[in-house]
XYZ file of C-alpha atoms in Angstrom:
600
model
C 0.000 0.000 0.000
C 1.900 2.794 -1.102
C -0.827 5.554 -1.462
C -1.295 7.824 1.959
C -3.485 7.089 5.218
C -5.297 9.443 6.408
C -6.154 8.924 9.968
C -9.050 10.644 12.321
C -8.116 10.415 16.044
C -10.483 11.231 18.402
C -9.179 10.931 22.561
C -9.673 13.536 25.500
C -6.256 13.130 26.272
C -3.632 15.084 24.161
C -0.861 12.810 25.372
C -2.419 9.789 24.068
C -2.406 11.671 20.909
C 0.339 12.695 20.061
C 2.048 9.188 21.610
C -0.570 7.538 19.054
C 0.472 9.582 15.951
C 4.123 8.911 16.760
C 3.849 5.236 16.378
C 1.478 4.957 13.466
C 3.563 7.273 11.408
C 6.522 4.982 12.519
C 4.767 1.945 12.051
C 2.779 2.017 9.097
C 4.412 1.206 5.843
C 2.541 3.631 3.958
C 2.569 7.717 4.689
C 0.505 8.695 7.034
C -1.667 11.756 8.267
C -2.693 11.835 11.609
C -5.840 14.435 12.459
C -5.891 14.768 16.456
C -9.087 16.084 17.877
C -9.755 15.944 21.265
C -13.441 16.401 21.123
C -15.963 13.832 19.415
C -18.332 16.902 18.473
C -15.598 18.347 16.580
C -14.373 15.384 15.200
C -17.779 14.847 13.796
C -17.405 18.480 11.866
C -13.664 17.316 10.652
C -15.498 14.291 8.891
C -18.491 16.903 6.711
C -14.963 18.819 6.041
C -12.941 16.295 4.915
C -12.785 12.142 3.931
C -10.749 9.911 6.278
C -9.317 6.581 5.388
C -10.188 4.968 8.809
C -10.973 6.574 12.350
C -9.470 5.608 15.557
C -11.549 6.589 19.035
C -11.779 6.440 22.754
C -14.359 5.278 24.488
C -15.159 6.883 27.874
C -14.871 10.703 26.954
C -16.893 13.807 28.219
C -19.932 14.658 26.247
C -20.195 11.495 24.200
C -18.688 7.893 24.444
C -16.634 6.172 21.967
C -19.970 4.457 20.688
C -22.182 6.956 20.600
C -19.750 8.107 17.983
C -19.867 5.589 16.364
C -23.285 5.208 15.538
C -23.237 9.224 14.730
C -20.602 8.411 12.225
C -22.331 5.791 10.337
C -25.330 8.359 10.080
C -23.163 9.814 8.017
C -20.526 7.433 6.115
C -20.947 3.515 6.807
C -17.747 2.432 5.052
C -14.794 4.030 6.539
C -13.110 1.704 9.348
C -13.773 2.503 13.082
C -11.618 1.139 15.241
C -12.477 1.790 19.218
C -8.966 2.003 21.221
C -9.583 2.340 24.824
C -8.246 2.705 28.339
C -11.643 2.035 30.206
C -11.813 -1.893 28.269
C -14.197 -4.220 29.790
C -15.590 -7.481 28.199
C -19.054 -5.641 28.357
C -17.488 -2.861 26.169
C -15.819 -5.141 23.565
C -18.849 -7.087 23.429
C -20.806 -4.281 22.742
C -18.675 -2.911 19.980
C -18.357 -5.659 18.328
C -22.138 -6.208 18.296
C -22.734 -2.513 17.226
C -20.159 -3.721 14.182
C -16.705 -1.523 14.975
C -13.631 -2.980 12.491
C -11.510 -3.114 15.716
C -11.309 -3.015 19.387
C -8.209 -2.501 21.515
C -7.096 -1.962 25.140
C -4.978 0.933 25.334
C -1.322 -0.487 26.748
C 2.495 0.325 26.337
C 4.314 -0.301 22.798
C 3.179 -3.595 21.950
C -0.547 -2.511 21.595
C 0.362 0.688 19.569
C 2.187 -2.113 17.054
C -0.820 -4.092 17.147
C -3.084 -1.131 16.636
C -1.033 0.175 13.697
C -1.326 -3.075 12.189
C -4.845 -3.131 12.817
C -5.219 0.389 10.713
C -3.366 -0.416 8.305
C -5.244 -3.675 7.385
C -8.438 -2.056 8.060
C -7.427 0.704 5.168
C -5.907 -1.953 2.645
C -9.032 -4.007 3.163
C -11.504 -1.207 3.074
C -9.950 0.028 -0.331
C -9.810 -3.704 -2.020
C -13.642 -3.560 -1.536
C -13.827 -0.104 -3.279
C -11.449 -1.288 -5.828
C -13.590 -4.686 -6.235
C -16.741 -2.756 -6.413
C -15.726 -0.824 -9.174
C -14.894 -4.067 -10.951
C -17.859 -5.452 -10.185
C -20.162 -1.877 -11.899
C -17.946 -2.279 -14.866
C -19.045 -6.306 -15.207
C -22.613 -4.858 -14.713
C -22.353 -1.787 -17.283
C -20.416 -4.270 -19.630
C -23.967 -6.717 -19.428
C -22.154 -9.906 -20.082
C -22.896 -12.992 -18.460
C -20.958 -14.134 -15.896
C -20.826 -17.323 -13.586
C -19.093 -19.378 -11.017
C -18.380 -22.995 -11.089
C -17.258 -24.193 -7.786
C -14.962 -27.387 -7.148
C -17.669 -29.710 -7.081
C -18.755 -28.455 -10.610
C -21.874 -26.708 -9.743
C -23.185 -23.119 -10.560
C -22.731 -20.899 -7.306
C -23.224 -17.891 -8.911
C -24.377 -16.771 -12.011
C -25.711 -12.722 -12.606
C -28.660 -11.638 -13.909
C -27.455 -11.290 -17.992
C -26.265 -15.502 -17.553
C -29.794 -15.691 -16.643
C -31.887 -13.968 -19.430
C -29.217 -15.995 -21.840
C -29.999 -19.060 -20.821
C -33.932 -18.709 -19.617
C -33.138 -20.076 -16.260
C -34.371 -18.406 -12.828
C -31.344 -17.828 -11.156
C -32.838 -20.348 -8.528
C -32.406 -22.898 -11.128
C -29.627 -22.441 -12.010
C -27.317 -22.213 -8.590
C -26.783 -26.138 -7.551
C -27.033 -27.701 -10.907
C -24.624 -28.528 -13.116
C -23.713 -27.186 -16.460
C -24.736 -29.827 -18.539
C -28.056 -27.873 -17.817
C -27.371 -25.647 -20.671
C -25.046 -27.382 -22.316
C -24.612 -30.672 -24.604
C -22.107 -33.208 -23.371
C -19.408 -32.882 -25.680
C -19.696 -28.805 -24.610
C -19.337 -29.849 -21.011
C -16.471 -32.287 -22.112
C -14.730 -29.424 -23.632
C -15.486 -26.591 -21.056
C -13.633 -29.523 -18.722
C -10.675 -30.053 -20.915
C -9.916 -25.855 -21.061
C -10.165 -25.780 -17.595
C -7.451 -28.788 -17.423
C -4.826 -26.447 -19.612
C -5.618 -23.189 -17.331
C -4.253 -25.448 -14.336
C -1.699 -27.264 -15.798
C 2.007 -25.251 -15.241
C 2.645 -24.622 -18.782
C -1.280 -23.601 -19.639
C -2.441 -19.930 -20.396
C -4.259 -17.869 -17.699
C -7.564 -17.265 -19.208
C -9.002 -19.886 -21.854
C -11.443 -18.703 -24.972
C -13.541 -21.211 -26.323
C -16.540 -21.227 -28.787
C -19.607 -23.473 -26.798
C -23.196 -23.703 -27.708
C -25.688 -23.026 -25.100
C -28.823 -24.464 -24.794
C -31.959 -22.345 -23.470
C -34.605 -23.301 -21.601
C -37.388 -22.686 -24.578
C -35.264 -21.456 -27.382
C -32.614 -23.004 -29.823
C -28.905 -23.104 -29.083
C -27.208 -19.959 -28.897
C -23.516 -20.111 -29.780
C -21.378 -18.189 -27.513
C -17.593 -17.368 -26.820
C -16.706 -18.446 -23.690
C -13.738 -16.498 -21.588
C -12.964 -18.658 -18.461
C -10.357 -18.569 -15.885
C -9.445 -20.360 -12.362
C -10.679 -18.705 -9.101
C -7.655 -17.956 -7.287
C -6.427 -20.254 -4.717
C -2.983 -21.154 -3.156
C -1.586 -24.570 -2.626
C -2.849 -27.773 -4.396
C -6.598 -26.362 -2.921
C -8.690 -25.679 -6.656
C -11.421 -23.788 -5.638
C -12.916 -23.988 -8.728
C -13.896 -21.908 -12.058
C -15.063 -18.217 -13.322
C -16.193 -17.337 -16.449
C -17.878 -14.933 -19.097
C -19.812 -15.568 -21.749
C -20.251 -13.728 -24.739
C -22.879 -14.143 -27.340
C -21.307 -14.424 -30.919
C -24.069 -14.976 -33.357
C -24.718 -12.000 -34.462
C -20.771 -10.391 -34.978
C -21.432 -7.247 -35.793
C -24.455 -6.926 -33.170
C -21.177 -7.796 -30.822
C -19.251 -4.654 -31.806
C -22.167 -1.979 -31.813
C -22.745 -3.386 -27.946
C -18.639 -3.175 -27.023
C -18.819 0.689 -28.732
C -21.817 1.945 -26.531
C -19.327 0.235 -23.393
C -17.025 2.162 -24.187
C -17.642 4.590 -20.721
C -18.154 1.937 -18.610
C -14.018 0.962 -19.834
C -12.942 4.452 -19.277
C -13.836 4.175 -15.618
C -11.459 0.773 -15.255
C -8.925 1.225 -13.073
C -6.250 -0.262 -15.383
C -5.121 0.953 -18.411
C -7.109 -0.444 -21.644
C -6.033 -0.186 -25.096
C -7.545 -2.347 -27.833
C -5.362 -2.763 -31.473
C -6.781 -3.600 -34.901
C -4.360 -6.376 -36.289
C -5.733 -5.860 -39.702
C -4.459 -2.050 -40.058
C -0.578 -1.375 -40.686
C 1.457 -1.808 -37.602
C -1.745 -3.438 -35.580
C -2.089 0.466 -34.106
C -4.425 1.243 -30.795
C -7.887 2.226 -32.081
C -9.309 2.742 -28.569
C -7.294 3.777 -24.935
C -9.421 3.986 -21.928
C -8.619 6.961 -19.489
C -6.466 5.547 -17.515
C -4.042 4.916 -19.717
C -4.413 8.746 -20.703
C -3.828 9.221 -16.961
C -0.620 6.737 -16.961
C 1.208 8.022 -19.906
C 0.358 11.685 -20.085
C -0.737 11.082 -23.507
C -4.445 12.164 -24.819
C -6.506 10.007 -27.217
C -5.320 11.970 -29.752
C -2.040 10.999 -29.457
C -2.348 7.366 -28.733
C -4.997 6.158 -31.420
C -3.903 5.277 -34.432
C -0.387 4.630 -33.685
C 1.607 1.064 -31.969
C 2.009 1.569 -28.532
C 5.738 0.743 -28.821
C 6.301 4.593 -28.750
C 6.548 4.383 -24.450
C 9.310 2.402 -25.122
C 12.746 4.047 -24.414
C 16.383 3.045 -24.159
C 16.104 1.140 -21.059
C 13.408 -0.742 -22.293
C 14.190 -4.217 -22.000
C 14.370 -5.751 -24.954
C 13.147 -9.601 -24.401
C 10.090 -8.318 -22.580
C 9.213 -6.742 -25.984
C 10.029 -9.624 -27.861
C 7.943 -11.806 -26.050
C 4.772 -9.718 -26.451
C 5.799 -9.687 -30.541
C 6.021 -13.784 -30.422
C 2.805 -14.021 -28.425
C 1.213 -11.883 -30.901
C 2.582 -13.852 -33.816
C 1.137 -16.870 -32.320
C -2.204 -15.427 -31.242
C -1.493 -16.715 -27.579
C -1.980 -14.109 -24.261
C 0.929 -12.576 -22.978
C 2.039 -10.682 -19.452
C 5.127 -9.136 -18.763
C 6.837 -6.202 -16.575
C 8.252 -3.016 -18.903
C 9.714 -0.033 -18.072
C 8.003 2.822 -20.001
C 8.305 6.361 -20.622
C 5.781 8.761 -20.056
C 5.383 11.921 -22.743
C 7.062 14.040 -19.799
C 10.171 11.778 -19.707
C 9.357 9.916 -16.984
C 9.984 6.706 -16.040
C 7.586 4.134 -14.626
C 7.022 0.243 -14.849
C 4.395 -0.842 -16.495
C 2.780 -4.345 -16.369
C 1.336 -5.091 -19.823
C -0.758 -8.245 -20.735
C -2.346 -8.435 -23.733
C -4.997 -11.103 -25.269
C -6.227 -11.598 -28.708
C -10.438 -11.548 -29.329
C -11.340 -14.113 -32.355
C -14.489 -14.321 -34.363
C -16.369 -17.458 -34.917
C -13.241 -18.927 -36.995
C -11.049 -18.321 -34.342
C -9.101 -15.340 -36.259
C -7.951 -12.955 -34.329
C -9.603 -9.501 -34.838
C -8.651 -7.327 -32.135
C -6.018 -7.546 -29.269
C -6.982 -5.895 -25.836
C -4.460 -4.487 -23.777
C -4.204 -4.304 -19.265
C -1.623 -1.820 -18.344
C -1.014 -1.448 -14.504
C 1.407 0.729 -13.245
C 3.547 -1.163 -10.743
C 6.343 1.551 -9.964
C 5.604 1.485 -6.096
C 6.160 -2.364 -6.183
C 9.584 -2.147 -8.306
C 10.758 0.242 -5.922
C 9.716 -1.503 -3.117
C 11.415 -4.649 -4.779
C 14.657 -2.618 -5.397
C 14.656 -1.524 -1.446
C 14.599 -5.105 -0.561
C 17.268 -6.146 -2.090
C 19.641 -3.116 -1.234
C 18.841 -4.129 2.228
C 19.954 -7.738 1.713
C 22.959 -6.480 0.265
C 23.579 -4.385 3.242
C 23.007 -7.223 5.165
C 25.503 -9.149 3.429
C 28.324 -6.576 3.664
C 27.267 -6.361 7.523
C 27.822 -10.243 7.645
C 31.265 -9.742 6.401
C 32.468 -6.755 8.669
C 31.201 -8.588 11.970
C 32.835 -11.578 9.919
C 36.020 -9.988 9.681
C 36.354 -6.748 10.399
C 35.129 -7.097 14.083
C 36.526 -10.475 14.741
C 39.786 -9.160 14.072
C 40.274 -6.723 16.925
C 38.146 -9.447 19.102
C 41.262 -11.837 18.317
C 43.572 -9.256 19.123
C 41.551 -8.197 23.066
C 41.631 -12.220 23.600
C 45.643 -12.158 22.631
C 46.317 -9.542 24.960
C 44.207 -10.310 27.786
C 46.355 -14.041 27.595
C 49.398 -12.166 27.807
C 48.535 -10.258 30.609
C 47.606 -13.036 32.464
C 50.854 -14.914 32.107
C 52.711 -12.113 33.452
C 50.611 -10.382 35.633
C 51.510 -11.092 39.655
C 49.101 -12.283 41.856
C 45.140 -12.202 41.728
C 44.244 -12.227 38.228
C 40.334 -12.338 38.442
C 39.930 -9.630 36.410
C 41.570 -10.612 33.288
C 40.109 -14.142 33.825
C 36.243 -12.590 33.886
C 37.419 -10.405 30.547
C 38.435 -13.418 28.645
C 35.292 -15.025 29.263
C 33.677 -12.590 28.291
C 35.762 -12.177 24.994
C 35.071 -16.025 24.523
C 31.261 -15.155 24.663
C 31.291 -12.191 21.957
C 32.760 -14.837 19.667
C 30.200 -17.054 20.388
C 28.141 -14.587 19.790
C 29.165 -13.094 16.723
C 29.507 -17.062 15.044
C 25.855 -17.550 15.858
C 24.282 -14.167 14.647
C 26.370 -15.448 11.337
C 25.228 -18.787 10.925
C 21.813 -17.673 11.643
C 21.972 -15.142 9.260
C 23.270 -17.795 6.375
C 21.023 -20.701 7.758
C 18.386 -18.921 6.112
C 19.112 -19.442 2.742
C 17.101 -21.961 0.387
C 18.526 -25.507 -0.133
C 19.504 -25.678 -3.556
C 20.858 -28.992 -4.479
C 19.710 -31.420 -1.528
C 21.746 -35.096 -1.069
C 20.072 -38.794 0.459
C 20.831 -38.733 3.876
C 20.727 -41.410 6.929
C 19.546 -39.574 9.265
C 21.169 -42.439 12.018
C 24.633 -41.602 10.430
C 24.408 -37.755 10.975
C 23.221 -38.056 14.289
C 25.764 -40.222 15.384
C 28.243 -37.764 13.951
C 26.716 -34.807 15.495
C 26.863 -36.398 19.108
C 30.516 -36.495 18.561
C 31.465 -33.205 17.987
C 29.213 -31.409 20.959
C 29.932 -31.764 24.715
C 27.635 -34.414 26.054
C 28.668 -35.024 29.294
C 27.159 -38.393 30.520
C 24.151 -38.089 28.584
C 23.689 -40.873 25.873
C 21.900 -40.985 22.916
C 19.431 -43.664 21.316
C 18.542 -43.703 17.239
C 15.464 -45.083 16.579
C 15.323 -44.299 13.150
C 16.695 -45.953 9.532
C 15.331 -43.538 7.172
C 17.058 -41.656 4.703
C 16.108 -38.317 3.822
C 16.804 -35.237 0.929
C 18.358 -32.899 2.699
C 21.917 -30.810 2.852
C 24.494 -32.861 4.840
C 26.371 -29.669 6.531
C 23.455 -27.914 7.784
C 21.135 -31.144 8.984
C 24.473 -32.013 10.866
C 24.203 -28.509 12.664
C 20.548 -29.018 12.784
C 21.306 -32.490 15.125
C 24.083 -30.448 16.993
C 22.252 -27.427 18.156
C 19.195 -29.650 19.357
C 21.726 -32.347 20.820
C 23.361 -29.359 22.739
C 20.192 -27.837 23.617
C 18.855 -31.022 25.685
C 22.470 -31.444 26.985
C 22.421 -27.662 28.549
C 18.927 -28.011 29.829
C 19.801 -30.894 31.821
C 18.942 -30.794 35.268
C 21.711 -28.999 36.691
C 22.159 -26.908 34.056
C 25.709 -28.026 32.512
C 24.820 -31.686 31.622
C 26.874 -33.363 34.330
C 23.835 -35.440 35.453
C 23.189 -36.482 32.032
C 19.609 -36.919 29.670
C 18.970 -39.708 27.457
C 18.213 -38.122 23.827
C 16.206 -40.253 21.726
C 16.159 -39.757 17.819
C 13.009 -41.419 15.891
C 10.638 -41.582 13.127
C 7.460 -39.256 12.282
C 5.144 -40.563 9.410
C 6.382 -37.301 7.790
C 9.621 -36.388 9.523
C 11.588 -36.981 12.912
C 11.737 -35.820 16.501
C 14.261 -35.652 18.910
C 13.552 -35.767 22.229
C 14.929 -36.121 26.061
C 14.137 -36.939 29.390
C 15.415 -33.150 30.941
C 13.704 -31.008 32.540
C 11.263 -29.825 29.983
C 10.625 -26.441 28.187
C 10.617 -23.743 30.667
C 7.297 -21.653 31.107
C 9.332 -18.419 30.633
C 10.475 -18.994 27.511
C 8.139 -21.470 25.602
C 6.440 -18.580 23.348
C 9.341 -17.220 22.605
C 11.534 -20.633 22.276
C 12.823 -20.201 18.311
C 13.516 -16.353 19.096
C 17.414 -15.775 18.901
C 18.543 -14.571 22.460
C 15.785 -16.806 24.340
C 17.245 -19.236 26.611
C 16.374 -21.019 30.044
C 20.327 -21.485 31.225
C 22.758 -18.657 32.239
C 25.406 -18.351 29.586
C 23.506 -19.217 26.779
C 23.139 -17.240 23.898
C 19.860 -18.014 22.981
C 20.526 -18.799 19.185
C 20.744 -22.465 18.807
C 17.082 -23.186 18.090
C 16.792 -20.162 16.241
C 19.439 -21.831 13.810
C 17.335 -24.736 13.829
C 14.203 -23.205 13.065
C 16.189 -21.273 9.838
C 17.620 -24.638 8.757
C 14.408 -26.171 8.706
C 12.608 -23.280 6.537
C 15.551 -23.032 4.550
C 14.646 -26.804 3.687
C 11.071 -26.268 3.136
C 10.449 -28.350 6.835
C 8.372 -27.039 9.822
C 9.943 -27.363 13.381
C 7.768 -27.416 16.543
C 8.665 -28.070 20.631
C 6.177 -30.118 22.814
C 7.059 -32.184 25.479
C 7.721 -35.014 25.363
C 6.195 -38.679 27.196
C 8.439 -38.673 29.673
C 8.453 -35.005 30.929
C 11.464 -33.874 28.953
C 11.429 -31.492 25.568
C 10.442 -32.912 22.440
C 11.018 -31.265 18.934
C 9.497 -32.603 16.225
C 10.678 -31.833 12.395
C 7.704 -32.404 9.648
C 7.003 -31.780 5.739
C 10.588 -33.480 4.941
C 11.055 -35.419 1.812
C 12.380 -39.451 1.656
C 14.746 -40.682 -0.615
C 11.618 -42.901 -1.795
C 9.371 -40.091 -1.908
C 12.368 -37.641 -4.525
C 12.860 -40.681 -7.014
């Protein structure tokens, strides 16, 4: 969310204020103006003056509570986000805004709740302007009159709008639960089902365009171009099927209904061009007004010439080329460009294009989505100037701190051998050196744990524990492999994996240094492995915060081991979790990792 936030905040108490401002304005990833009114009367007037992107209020304040503001607000606007942040919180108050239908309700408190109230705003605002943004979408679908429907997973009809209705001669009530072989023939259905495969499939196009007859309830068959796409969904989870239809018997009936669109387009919040293949140099015979918006160029301009001309010399020349093959093959097409503007401006431009056929399937006209994504790119290129800082930070505490480290630890040796008498001191400094190196190797390997595995091996998982119990301190503890299976994984880091939760039971033994021993047990999951031990358990004070680097239940400790752990196990694609285990002790168990059986 790049644009600004503009913030109404209404509390009797001008500290609260201006502590509130400072933390959203820190907070929020987006610029933000803060209106502070101490009054709810006048903050009432500040809303007839002037919109507000989401408004934040107390609850017991003279004249009028936090709620009776809020239902005088919704006399007036119903949409903007309300959000009731109070020191006077009971569960008769929450329960009561959250009845009366407030976006958010928080208990005023020290830093942590002004983090979780920023959040709060700032979700409120994205999620209030995705619902503008989809409602305009949805008044262009209407103006546009096409018929539109929903095929859920199941393949039934869970939504179809009034135009899919009047098409086919179907109540709407009819329609929702059935099927489509309803208004369609099988070998229709068979095809619909076969498009769909190729939108799903990894190599398959976005959107699919198909010819399909449809039957009506009373009339004869009507045939029809149908656009259809996959609902989006993450994961393996298909949550099924949208689609519009568009009625193609009559072509040039077609194009007299597109030209009296032709407002409802200029309101679409992307850029839309369409280009007539069939003239010279398939040049733009229509651009919407946001495009006129986005390039700075009028209609005049634009029509009637390519719309290579925002090109410029950093344009990057495959991009382009792969918009000219999919245009030479008729196929749809999205890539990322960096345009010029007519002032001489830069901005990046995401440009997908897809061809509209006639009833042969030639391709008449190509419509264009252009979506500035400048913010994005920016925010891209921030992200990875801060990884690069964080790399050149790896390598000065690497090096460049280690170095004079080395050089303390030399000296304070020296001293010791020659110094007379009661040398306390120096021995309490050298520890202390020894820790900062400690330190400074576990703030790097957590920082490089975190990188993805690229190239993983078939591992015993007995063999690398047995090998990671001899290289850490174990005291009298003993260890006991229950487990044969091989897994894909990176040899280096699994073995530090096995190490930091081998040392981890070994420290958290009873006494604190290992000396009375644990058993550690390594076994099998039905998806992974745990390790486990018969210790003393997870400690209370530090079981939320147990993968946190610096969090640690023994004096000494730097806190990072599981940390590392956690990062090698993301890095892998693995999730790590602590319980306890059967016997009392700490159990952590490692899921989501691939067999050798399961990688063949």
């Amino acid at each position: 969310m790049s644009e600004q936030i503009d913030v109404l905040h209404v509390d009797d108490d001008p500290s609260v204020l201006d502590l509130t401002a400072a933390y959203l304005d820190r907070e929020l990833t987006a610029a933000v103006a803060v209106t502070s009114v101490t009054d709810p009367e006048a903050a009432l007037d500040r809303l007839t003056e002037g919109a507000f992107d989401c408004v934040v209020s107390d609850y017991d304040m003279p004249g009028m509570d936090g709620l009776t503001f809020f239902d005088a607000l919704r006399e007036r606007d119903r949409r903007v986000p309300f959000v009731l942040y109070t020191g006077k919180g009971s569960e008769e108050i929450a329960s009561q805004a959250l009845n009366a239908g407030v976006t958010g309700y928080f208990q005023k408190g020290g830093p942590e709740q002004l983090r979780r109230l920023a959040n709060r705003v700032e979700q409120a605002v994205e999620e209030h302007r995705t619902r503008e943004v989809a409602d305009r979408y949805s008044t262009v679908i209407d103006a546009l009159g096409y018929p539109v429907y929903v095929v859920d997973e199941t393949g039934v009809f869970t939504f179809v709008n009034e135009p899919f209705a009047a098409l086919t001669e179907y109540d709407r009530e009819e329609i929702l639960g059935s099927t489509p072989d309803l208004i369609k023939g099988p070998e229709a259905v068979a095809e619909a089902e076969n498009r769909l495969g190729n939108v799903l499939s990894s190599a398959g196009p976005d959107v699919e365009h198909f010819g399909v007859d449809i039957v009506p309830k009373e009339s004869e068959s009507i045939p029809c171009r149908d656009h259809m796409a996959a609902l989006p969904y993450e994961g393996e989870c298909f949550e099924g099927s949208v689609g519009i239809l568009r009625d193609v018997s009559d072509e040039h009936e077609r194009r007299e209904e597109l030209e009296t669109k032709t407002r409802a387009l200029d309101e679409a919040p992307v850029g839309i061009t369409i280009t007539d293949p069939d003239l010279p140099d398939n040049p733009m015979v229509y651009v919407n007004d946001r495009f006129v918006e986005m390039t700075g160029y009028d209609r005049e301009e634009a029509v009637g010439v390519n719309c290579r001309f925002l090109q410029g010399d950093d344009t990057d020349g495959e991009s382009v080329a792969r918009l000219r093959r999919a245009i030479d093959a008729g196929e749809p097409e999205s890539v990322e460009l960096l345009n010029y503007r007519k002032d001489g401006t830069e901005f990046w431009n995401r440009v997908s294009i897809a061809p509209i056929r006639d009833d042969d399937g030639r391709v008449t006209e190509w419509v264009g989505f252009q979506e500035d994504i400048t913010a994005f790119k920016e925010r891209e290129a921030a992200l990875k100037r801060q990884n690069d800082r964080l790399d050149s930070f790896a390598g000065i505490v690497s090096h460049d701190l280690r170095n004079p480290l080395n050089v303390a630890r030399g000296r304070v040796d020296l001293a010791a051998e020659t110094r007379d008498g009661d040398a306390e001191h120096l021995a309490v400094a050298a520890d202390a050196l020894d820790r900062i190196e400690t330190i400074i190797d576990h703030t790097l390997t957590l920082a490089r744990e975190g990188e993805s595995v690229g190239d993983p091996e078939a591992i015993s998982l007995a063999a690398v524990a047995a090998d990671s119990w001899g290289t850490v301190d174990t005291g009298n503890s003993s260890l006991d492999v229950e487990t044969d299976r091989e897994v894909r994984a990176d040899p280096d880091r699994l073995r530090n994996l096995f190490e930091n939760l081998i040392r981890n039971a070994v420290e958290h033994a009873t006494d604190g240094n290992g000396s009375d021993g644990v058993t550690i047990r390594i076994g099998d999951l039905s998806d992974g492995f745990y390790v486990e031990d018969d210790g003393r358990g997870i400690p209370e004070s530090v079981r939320g915060d147990l993968f946190e680097p610096g969090e640690s239940g023994v004096d000494g400790n730097t806190g990072f081991g599981l940390a590392i752990v956690r990062e090698i196990a993301t890095a892998h694609g693995w999730d790590v979790a602590a319980t306890d285990a059967d016997g009392g002790g700490a159990r952590f168990e490692v899921r989501g990792v691939t067999q050798r059986s399961d990688a063949a």
